Coordinates of C-alpha atoms in Angstrom, one line a residue:
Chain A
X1 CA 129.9 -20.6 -241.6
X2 CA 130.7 -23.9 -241.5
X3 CA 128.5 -26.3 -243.4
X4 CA 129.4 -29.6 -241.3
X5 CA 130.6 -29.3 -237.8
X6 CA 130.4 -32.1 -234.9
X7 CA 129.1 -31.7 -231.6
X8 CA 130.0 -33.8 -228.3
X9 CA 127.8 -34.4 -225.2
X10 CA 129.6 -34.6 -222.0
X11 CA 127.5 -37.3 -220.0
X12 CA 128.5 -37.6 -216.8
X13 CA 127.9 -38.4 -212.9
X14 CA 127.8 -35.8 -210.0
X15 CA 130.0 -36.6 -207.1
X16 CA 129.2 -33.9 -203.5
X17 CA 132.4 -32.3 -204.3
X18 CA 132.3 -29.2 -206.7
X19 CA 135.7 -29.2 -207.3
X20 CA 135.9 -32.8 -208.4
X21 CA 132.7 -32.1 -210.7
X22 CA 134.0 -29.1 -212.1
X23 CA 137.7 -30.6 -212.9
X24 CA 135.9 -33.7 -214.6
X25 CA 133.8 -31.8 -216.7
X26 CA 137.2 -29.8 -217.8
X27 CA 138.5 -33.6 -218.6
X28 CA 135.3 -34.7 -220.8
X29 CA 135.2 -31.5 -222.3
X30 CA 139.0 -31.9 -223.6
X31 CA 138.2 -35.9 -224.4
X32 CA 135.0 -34.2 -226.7
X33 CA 137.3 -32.2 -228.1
X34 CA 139.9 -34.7 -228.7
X35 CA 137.3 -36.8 -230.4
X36 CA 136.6 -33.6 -233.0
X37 CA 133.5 -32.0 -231.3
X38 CA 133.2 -28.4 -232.0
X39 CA 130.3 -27.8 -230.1
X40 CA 130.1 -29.1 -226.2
X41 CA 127.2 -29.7 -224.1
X42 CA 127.5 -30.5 -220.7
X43 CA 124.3 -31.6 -218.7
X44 CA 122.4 -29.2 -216.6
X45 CA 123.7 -27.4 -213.1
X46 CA 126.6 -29.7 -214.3
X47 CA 128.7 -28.5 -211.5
X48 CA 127.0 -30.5 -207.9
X49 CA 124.5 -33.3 -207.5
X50 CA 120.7 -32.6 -208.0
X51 CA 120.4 -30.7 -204.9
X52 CA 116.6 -29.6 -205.5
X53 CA 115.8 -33.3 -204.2
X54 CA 115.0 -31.0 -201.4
X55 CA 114.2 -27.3 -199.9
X56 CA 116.9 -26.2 -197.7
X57 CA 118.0 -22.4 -197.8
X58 CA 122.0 -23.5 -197.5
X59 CA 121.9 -24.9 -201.1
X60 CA 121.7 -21.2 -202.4
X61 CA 125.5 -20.9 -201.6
X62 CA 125.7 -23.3 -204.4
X63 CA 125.3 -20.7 -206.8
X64 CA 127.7 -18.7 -208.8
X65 CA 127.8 -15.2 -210.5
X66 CA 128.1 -14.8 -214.6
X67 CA 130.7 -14.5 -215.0
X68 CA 132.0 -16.3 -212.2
X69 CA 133.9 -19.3 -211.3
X70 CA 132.5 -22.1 -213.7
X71 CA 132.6 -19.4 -217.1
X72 CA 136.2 -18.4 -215.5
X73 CA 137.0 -21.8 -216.3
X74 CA 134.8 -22.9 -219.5
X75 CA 136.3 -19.6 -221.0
X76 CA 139.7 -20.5 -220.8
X77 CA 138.6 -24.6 -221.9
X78 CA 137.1 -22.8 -225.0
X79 CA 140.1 -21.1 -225.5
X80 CA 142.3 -24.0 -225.2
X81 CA 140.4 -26.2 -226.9
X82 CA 138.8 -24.6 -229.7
X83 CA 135.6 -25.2 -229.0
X84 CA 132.3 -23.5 -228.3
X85 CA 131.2 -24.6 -224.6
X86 CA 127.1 -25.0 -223.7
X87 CA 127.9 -24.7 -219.6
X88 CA 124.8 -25.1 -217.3
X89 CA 124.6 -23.5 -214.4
X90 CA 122.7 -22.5 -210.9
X91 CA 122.7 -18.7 -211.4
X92 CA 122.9 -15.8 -208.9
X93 CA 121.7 -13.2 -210.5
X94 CA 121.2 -10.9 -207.2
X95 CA 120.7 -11.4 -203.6
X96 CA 117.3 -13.7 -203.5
X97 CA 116.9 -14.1 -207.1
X98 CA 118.3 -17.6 -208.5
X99 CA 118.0 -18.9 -212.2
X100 CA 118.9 -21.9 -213.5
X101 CA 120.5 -21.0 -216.5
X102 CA 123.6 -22.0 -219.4
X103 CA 126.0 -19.9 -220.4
X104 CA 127.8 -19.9 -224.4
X105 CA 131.3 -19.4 -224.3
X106 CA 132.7 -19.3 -228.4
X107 CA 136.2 -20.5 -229.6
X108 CA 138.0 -17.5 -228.6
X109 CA 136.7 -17.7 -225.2
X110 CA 134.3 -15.4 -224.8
X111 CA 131.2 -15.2 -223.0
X112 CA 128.0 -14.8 -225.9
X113 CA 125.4 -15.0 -223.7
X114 CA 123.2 -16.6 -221.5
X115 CA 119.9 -18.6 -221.2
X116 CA 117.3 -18.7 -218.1
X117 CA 115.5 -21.9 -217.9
X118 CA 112.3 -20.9 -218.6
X119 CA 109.6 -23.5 -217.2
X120 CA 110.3 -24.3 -214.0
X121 CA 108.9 -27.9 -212.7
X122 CA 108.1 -28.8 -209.4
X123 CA 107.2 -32.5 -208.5
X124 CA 108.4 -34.9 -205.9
X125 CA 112.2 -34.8 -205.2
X126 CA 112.4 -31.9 -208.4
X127 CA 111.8 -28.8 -206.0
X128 CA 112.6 -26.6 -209.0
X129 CA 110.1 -23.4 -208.3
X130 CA 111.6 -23.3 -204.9
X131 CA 115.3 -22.6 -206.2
X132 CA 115.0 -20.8 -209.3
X133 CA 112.8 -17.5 -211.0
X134 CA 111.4 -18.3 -214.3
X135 CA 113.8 -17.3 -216.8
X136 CA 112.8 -13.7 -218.2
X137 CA 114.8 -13.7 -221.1
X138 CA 112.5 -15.4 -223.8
X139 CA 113.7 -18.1 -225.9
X140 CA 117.0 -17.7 -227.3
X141 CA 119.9 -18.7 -230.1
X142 CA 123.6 -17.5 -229.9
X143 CA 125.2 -16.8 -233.1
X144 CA 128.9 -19.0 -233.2
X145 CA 130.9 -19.7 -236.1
X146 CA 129.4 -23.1 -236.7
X147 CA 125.8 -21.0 -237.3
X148 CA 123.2 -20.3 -235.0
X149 CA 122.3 -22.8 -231.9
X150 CA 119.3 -22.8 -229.8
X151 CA 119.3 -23.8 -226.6
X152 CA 116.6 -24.5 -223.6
X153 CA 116.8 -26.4 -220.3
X154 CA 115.7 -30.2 -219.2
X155 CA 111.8 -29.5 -218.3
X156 CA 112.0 -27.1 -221.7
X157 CA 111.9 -30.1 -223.5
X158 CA 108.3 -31.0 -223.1
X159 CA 107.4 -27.9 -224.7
X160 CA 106.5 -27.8 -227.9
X161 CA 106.9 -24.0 -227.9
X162 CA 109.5 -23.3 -226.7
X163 CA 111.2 -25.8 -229.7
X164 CA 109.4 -24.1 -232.2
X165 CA 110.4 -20.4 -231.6
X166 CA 113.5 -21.3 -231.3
X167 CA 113.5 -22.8 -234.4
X168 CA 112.0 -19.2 -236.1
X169 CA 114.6 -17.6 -234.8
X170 CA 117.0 -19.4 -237.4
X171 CA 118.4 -22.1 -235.0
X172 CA 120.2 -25.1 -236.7
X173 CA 120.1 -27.5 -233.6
X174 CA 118.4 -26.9 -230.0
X175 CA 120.9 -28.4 -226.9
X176 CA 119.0 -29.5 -224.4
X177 CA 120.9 -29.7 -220.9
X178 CA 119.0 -32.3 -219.0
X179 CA 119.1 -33.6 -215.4
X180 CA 116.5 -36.6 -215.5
X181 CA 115.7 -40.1 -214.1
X182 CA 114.1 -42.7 -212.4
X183 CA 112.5 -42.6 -208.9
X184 CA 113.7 -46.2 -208.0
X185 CA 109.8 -47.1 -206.5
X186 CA 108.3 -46.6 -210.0
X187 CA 111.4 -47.1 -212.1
X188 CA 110.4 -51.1 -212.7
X189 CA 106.6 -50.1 -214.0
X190 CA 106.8 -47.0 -215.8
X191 CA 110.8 -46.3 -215.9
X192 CA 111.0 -47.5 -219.6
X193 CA 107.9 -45.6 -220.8
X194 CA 108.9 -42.3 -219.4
X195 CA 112.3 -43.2 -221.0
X196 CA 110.5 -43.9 -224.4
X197 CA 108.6 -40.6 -223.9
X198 CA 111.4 -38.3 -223.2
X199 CA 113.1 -39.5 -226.4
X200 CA 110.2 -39.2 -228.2
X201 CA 108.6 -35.9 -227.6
X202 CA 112.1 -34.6 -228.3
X203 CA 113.0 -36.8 -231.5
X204 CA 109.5 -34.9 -232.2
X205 CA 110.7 -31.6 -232.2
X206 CA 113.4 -32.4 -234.2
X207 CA 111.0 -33.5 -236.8
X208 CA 108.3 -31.1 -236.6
X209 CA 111.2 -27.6 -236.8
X210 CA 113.3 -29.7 -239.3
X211 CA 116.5 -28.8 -237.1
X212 CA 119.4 -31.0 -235.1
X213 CA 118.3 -32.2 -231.2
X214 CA 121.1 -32.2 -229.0
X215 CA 120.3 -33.7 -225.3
X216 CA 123.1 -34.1 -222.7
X217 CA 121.7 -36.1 -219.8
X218 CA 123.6 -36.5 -216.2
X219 CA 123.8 -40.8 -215.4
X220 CA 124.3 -42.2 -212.2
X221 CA 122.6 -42.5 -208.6
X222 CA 122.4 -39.4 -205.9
X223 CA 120.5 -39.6 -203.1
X224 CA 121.2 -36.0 -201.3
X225 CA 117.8 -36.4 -198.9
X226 CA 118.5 -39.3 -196.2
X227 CA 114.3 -39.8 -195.7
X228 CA 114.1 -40.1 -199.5
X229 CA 114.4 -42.9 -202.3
X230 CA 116.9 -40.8 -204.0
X231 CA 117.3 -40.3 -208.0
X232 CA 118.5 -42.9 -210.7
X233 CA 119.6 -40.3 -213.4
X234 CA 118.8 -42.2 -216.9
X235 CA 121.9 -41.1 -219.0
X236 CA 120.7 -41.9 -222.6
X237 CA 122.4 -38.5 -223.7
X238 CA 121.5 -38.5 -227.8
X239 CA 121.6 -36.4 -231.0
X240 CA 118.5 -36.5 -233.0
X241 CA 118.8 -35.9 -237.0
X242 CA 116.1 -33.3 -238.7
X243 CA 113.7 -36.3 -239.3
X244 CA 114.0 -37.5 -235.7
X245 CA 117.1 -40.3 -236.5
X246 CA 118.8 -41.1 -233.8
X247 CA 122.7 -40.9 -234.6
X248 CA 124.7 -40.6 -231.7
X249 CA 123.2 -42.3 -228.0
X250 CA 125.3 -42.8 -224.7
X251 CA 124.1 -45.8 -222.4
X252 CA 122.4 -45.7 -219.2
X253 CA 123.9 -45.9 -216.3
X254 CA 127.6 -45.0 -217.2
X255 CA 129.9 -41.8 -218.1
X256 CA 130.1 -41.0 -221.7
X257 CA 131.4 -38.7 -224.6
X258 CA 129.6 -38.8 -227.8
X259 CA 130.4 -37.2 -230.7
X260 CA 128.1 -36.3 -234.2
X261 CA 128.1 -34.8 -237.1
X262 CA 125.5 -31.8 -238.4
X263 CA 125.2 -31.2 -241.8
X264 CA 123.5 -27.9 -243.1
X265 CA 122.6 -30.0 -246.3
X266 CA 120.9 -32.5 -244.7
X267 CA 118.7 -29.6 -243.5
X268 CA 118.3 -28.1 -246.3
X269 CA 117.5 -31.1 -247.9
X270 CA 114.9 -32.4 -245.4
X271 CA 113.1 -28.4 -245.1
X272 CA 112.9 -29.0 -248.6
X273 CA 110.9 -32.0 -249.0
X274 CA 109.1 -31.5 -245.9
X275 CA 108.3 -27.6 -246.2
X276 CA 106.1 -27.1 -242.7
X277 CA 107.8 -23.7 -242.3
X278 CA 105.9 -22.8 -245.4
X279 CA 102.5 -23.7 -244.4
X280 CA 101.8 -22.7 -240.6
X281 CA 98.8 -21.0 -240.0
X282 CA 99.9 -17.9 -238.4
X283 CA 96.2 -16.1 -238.6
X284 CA 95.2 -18.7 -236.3
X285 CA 97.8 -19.7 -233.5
X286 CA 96.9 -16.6 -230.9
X287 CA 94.7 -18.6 -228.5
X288 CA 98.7 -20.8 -228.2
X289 CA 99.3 -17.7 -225.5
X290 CA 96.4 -18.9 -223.2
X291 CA 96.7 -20.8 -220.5
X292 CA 93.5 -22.9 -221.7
X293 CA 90.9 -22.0 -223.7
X294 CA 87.4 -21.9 -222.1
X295 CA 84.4 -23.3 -223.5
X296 CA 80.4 -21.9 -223.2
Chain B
X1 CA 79.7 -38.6 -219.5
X2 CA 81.6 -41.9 -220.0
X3 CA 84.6 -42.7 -218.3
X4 CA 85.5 -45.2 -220.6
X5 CA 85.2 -45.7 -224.1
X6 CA 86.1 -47.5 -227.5
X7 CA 87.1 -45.6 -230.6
X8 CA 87.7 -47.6 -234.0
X9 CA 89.7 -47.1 -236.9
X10 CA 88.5 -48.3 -240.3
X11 CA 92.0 -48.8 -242.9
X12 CA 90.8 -49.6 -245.9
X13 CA 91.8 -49.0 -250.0
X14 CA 89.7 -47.2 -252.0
X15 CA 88.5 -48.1 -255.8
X16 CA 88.1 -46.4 -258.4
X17 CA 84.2 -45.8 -257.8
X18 CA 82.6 -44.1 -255.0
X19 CA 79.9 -46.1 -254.8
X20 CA 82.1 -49.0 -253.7
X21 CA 84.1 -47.0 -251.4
X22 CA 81.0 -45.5 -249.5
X23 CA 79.5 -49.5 -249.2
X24 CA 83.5 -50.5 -248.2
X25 CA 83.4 -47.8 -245.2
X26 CA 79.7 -48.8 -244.1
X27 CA 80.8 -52.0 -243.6
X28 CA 83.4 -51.5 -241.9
X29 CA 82.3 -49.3 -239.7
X30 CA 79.5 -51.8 -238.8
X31 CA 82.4 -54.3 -238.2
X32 CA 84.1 -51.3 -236.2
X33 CA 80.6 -50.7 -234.3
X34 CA 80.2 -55.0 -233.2
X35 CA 83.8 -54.9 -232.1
X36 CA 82.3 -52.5 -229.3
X37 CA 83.9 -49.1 -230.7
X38 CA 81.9 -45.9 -229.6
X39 CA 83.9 -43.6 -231.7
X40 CA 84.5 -44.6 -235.5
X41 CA 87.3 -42.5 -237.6
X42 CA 87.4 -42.8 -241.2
X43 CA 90.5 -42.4 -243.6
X44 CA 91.1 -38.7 -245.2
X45 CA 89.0 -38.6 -248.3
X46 CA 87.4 -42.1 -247.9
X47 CA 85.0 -42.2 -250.7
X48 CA 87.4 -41.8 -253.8
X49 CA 91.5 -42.7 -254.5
X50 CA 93.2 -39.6 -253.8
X51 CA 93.1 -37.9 -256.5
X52 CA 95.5 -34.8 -255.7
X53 CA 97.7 -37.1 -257.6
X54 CA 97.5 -34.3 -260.8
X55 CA 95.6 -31.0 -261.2
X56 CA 92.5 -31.8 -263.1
X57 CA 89.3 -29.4 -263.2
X58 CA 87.1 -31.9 -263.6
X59 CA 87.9 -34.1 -260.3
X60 CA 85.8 -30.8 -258.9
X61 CA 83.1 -33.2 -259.3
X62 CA 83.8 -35.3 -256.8
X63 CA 83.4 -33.1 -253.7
X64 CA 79.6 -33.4 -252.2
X65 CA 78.0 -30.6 -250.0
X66 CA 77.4 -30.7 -246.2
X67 CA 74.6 -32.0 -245.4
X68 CA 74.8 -34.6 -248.8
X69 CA 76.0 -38.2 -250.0
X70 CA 77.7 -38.6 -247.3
X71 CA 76.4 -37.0 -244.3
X72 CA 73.0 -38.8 -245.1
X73 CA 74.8 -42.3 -245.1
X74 CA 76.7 -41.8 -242.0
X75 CA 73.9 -40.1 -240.1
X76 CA 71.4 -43.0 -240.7
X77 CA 74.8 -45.8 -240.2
X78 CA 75.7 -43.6 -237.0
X79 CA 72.3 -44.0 -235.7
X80 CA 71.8 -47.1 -236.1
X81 CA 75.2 -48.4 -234.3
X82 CA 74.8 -45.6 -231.8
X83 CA 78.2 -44.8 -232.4
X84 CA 79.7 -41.4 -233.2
X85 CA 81.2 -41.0 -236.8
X86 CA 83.8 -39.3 -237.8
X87 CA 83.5 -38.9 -242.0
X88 CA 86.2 -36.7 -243.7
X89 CA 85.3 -35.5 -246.8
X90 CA 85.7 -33.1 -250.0
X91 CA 83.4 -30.3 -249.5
X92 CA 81.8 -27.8 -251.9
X93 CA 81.5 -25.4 -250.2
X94 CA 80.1 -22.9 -253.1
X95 CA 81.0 -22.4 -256.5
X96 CA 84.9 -22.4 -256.7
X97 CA 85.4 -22.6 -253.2
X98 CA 86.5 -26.7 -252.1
X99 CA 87.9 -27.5 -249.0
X100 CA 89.5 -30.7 -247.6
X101 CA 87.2 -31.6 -244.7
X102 CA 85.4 -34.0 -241.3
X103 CA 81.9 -33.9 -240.1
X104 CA 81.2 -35.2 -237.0
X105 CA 78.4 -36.9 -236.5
X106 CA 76.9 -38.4 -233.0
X107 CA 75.1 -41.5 -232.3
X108 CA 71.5 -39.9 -232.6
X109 CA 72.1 -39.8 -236.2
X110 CA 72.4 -35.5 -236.2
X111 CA 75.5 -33.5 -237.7
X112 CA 77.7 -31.7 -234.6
X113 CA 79.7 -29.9 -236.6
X114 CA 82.7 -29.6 -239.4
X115 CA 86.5 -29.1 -239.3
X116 CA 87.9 -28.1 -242.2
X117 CA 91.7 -29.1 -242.7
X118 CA 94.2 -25.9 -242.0
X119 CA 97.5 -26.8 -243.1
X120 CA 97.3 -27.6 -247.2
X121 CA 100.6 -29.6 -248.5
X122 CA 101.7 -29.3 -251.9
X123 CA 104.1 -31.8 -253.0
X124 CA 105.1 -33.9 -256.0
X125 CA 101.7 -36.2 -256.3
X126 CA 100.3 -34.0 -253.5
X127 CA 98.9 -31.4 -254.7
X128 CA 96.2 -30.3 -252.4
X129 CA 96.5 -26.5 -252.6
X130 CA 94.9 -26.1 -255.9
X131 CA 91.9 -28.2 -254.8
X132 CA 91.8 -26.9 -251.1
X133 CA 91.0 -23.7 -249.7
X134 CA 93.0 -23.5 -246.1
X135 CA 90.4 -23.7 -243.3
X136 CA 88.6 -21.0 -242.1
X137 CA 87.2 -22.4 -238.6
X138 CA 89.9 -22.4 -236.8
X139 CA 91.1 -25.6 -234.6
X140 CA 87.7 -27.4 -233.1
X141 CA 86.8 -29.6 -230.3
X142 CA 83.7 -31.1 -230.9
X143 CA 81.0 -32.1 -227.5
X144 CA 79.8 -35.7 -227.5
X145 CA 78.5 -38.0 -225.0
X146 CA 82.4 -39.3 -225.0
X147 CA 83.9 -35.8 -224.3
X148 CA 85.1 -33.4 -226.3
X149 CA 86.7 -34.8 -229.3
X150 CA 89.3 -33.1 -231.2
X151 CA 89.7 -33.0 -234.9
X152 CA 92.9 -32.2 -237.4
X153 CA 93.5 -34.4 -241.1
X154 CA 96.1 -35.2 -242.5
X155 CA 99.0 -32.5 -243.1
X156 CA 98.2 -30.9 -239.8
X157 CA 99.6 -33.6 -238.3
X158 CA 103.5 -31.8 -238.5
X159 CA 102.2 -28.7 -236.8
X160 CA 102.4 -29.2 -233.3
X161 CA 100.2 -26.0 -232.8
X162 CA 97.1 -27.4 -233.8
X163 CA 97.7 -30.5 -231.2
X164 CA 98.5 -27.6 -228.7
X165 CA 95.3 -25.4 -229.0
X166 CA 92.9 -28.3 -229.5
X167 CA 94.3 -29.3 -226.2
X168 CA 93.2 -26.2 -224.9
X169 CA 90.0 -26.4 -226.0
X170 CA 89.6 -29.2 -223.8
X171 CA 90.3 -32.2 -225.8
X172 CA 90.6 -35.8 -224.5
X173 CA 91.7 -37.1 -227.9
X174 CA 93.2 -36.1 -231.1
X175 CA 91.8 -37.7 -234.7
X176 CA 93.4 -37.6 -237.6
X177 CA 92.4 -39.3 -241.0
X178 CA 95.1 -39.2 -242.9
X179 CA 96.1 -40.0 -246.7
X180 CA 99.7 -40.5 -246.5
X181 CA 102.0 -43.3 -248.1
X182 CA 105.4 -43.5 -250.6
X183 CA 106.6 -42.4 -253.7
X184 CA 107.5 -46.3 -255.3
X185 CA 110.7 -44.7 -256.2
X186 CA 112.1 -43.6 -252.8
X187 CA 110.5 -45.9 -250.9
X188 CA 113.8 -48.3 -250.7
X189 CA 115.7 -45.8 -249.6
X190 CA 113.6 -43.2 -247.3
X191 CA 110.6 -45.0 -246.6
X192 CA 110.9 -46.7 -243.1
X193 CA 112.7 -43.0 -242.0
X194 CA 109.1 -41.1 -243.1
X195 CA 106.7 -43.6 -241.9
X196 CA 109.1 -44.1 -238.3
X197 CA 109.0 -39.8 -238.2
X198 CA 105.1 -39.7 -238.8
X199 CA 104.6 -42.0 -236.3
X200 CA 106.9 -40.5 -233.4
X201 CA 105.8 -36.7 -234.3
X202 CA 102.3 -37.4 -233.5
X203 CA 103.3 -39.7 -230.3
X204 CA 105.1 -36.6 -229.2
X205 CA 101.5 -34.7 -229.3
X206 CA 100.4 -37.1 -226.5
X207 CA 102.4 -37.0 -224.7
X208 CA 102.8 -32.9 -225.3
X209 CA 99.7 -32.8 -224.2
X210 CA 98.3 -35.3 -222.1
X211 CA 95.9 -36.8 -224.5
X212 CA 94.8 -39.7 -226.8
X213 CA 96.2 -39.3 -230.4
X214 CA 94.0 -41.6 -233.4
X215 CA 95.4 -41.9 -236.7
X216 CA 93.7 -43.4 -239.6
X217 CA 95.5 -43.7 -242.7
X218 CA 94.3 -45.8 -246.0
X219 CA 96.1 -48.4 -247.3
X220 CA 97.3 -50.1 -251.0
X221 CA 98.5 -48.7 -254.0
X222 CA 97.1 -45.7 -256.1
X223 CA 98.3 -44.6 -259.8
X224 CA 95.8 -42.4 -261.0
X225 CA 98.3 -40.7 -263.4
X226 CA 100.1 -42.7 -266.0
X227 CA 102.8 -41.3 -266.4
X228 CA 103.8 -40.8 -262.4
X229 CA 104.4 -44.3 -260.3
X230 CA 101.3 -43.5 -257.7
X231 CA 101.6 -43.8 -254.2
X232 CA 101.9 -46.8 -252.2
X233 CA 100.2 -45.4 -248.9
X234 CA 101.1 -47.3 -245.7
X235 CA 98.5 -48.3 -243.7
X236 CA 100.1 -48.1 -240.0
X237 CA 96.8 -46.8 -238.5
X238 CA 97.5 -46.3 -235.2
X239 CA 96.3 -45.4 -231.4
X240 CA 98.2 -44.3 -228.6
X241 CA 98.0 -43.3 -225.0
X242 CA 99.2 -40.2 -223.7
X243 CA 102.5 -41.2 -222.5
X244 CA 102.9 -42.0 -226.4
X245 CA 102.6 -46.1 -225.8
X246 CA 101.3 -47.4 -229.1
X247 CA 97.6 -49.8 -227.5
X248 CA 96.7 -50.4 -231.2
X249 CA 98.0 -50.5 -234.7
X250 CA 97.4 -51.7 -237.8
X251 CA 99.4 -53.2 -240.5
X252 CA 100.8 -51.5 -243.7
X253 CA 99.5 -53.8 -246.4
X254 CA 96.1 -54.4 -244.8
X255 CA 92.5 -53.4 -244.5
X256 CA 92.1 -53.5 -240.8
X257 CA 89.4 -52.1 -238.2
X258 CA 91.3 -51.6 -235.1
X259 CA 89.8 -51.0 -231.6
X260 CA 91.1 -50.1 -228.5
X261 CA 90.0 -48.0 -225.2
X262 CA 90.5 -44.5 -223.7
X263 CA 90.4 -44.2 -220.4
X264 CA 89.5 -40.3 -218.8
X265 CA 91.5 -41.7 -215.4
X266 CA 94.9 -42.2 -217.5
X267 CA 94.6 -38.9 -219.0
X268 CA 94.3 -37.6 -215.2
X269 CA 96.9 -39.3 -213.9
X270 CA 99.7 -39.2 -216.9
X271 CA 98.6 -35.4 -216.5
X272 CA 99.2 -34.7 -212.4
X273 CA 101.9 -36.8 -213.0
X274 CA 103.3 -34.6 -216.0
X275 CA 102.0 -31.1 -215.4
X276 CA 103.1 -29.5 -218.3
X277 CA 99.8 -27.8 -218.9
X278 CA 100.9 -25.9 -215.6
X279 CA 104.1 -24.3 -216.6
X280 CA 103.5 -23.2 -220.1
X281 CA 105.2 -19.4 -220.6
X282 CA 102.2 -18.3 -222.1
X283 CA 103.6 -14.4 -222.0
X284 CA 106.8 -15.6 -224.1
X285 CA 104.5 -17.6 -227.0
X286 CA 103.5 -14.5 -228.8
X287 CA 106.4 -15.0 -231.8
X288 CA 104.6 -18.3 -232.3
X289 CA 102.0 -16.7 -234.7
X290 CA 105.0 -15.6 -236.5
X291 CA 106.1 -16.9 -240.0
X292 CA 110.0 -16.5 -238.9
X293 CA 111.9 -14.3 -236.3
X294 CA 114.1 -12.6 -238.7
X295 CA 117.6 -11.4 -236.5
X296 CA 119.0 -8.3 -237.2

């Protein structure tokens, strides 16, 4: 296993064409690699605009098998490229029954395995629940050559859970495909705080599990609903140190490939002055499985 | 119950003699109290230095039952500012058996009840597990007439779990006295990383969780061994909202009481807004009372 390896976040924009997503991301993915990343993230359903901006039954035929077209093509990338490929994608599992989920293809261009998204949101132009079952999978790290990674989905993130467990299972980093951003008729009072929090709760996780934070964001505008304000997708794709230092962060509102280094030492080094594995309180986090805990 | 009110955090240094310590907090809290708080927080410990700076038998004899010293000075001061107190102490519990704890104390002047800190550190200078026995209550929410006020100290403040189930015992806010500060000798080089990661760990509880997070820290410098160079603790008291914005914080250097509001109506609407108690997976949070996942 490697002790120092660099992974690159693919932050890009969603045009209505497929094709043309799908042959950029093969583009950013060879730039990443160009630029030394071993490990690639791309952002989630990486492949079309943010379709669940709306309910509409046609948008199902934007889903693909596993394997299928986008792992077809991420498989032979990995291949090419040397690298181990994080690829998001809406999954069709079987007839009526959708998940949005990644996919780990290794360095030799093989498939490892795949994650369901497991908590579903649903809010205003974010019609998640109506696309996609709750993944049943469980949380989940991939063994690679460059050590175990973890990896959850965008609404994942607020989680503290789901972070954590991951984490116990031995991850090293957690990569976080993300598709988030501004509706434009809030974005001037509270776009920066919900920025500020979105970084933070996940600079937080980083701290609290000791491990690497990996977030690949989708930037640019998509309005797929004419009736609708449309979305303002915040970019700010980062990497996250175990002690919550930022060192790698893509701008806004443009395309980017960023690249970082993890270092097994520095986690060592951080888990040991900072040994919170050591003392959790096992004997007393059951009630953590209830929805919310009743009083008399 | 009220839909708005103030809580206060009293930073202060602590001398050598309790006496002086325990006169220090009444004062400040009565400066706390005519600033308009409802809800007053002490630091960790507030009536001696921290003294977990060596293993010494005989600094047993500064821990006080429950009801004592200190319950009887904070009852009659919580009385007569009709405020509710919130006084962390060293408790003896019995003969041999110490623990690192809060009593709660509402603005009639009568004990509500005890938390008695979980997670024990044990660190170079901070060596709280021979003086500490773990807690034994679990995580608590305690009722006032401000709501149901959560309680954690100090080192619990890493473990997201504890933020998580005090949630779901109905919490509105989080309080956290706290002793917490540098080692002179790494200070140059890793301080502003530590205090910046404390800070943005326990953001990421509120905004986790949809709540108020109050942290009150003591301040100056403290060698209570000669031959170790004592801790420099930083001050940084702090309040903030639950989308993590920072309404209130005090400086590193200073004795400071520090006031701001809660407001039930944010917590409502950050939470509609952010429904993450919604969508948690609580059939896949089992492993979380698990000290590791070991992998085949």
């Amino acid at each position: 296993m490697e002790k120092r390896f660099k992974v690159g976040l693919v932050q890009m924009s969603m045009s209505k064409e497929t094709d043309i997503n799908r042959n950029k991301a093969v583009k950013l993915v060879e730039e990443a690699a160009d630029k030394g990343a071993n490990v690639i993230l791309l952002p989630e359903l990486y492949s079309s605009q943010y379709f669940c901006q709306k309910e509409d039954i046609e948008l199902f035929n934007l889903a693909e098998k596993i394997p299928g077209k986008s792992t077809s093509i991420f498989c032979e990338t990995a291949k090419r490229t040397s690298t181990v490929i994080i690829v998001p994608l809406f999954e069709k599992r079987t007839v009526g029954l959708y998940h949005n989920s990644l996919v780990v293809v290794n360095s030799d261009g093989e498939i490892i395995g795949v994650y369901r998204k497991m908590h579903i949101p649903d809010d205003p132009s974010f019609y998640e629940k109506f696309y996609f079952a709750p993944g049943d999978l469980g949380f989940k790290v991939f063994d690679t050559e460059f050590g175990k990674l973890g990896t959850l989905i965008c609404w994942d993130q607020w989680f503290p859970e789901g972070a954590r467990i991951t984490t116990l299972m031995g991850a090293i980093a957690l990569f976080y495909p993300t598709a988030i951003g501004w509706h434009p008729y809030e974005k001037e009072k509270y776009g920066e705080t919900q920025r500020e929090a979105w970084k933070t709760v996940q600079r937080g996780h980083a701290i609290a599990n000791g491990l690497y934070v990996c977030v690949c964001n989708r930037t640019g505008f998509e309005k797929t609903v004419e009736t609708q304000g449309g979305i303002e997708f915040w970019g700010s794709s980062f990497i996250t140190d175990p002690q919550g230092v930022i060192i790698a962060e893509a701008p806004i509102n443009k395309e980017a490939v960023i690249v970082a280094e993890i270092d097994i030492d520095h986690i060592e080094e951080v888990r040991r002055n900072w040994p919170f594995l050591r003392d959790r309180r096992t004997d007393h986090y059951g009630d953590i499985a209830k929805l919310f805990i009743d009083q008399k």
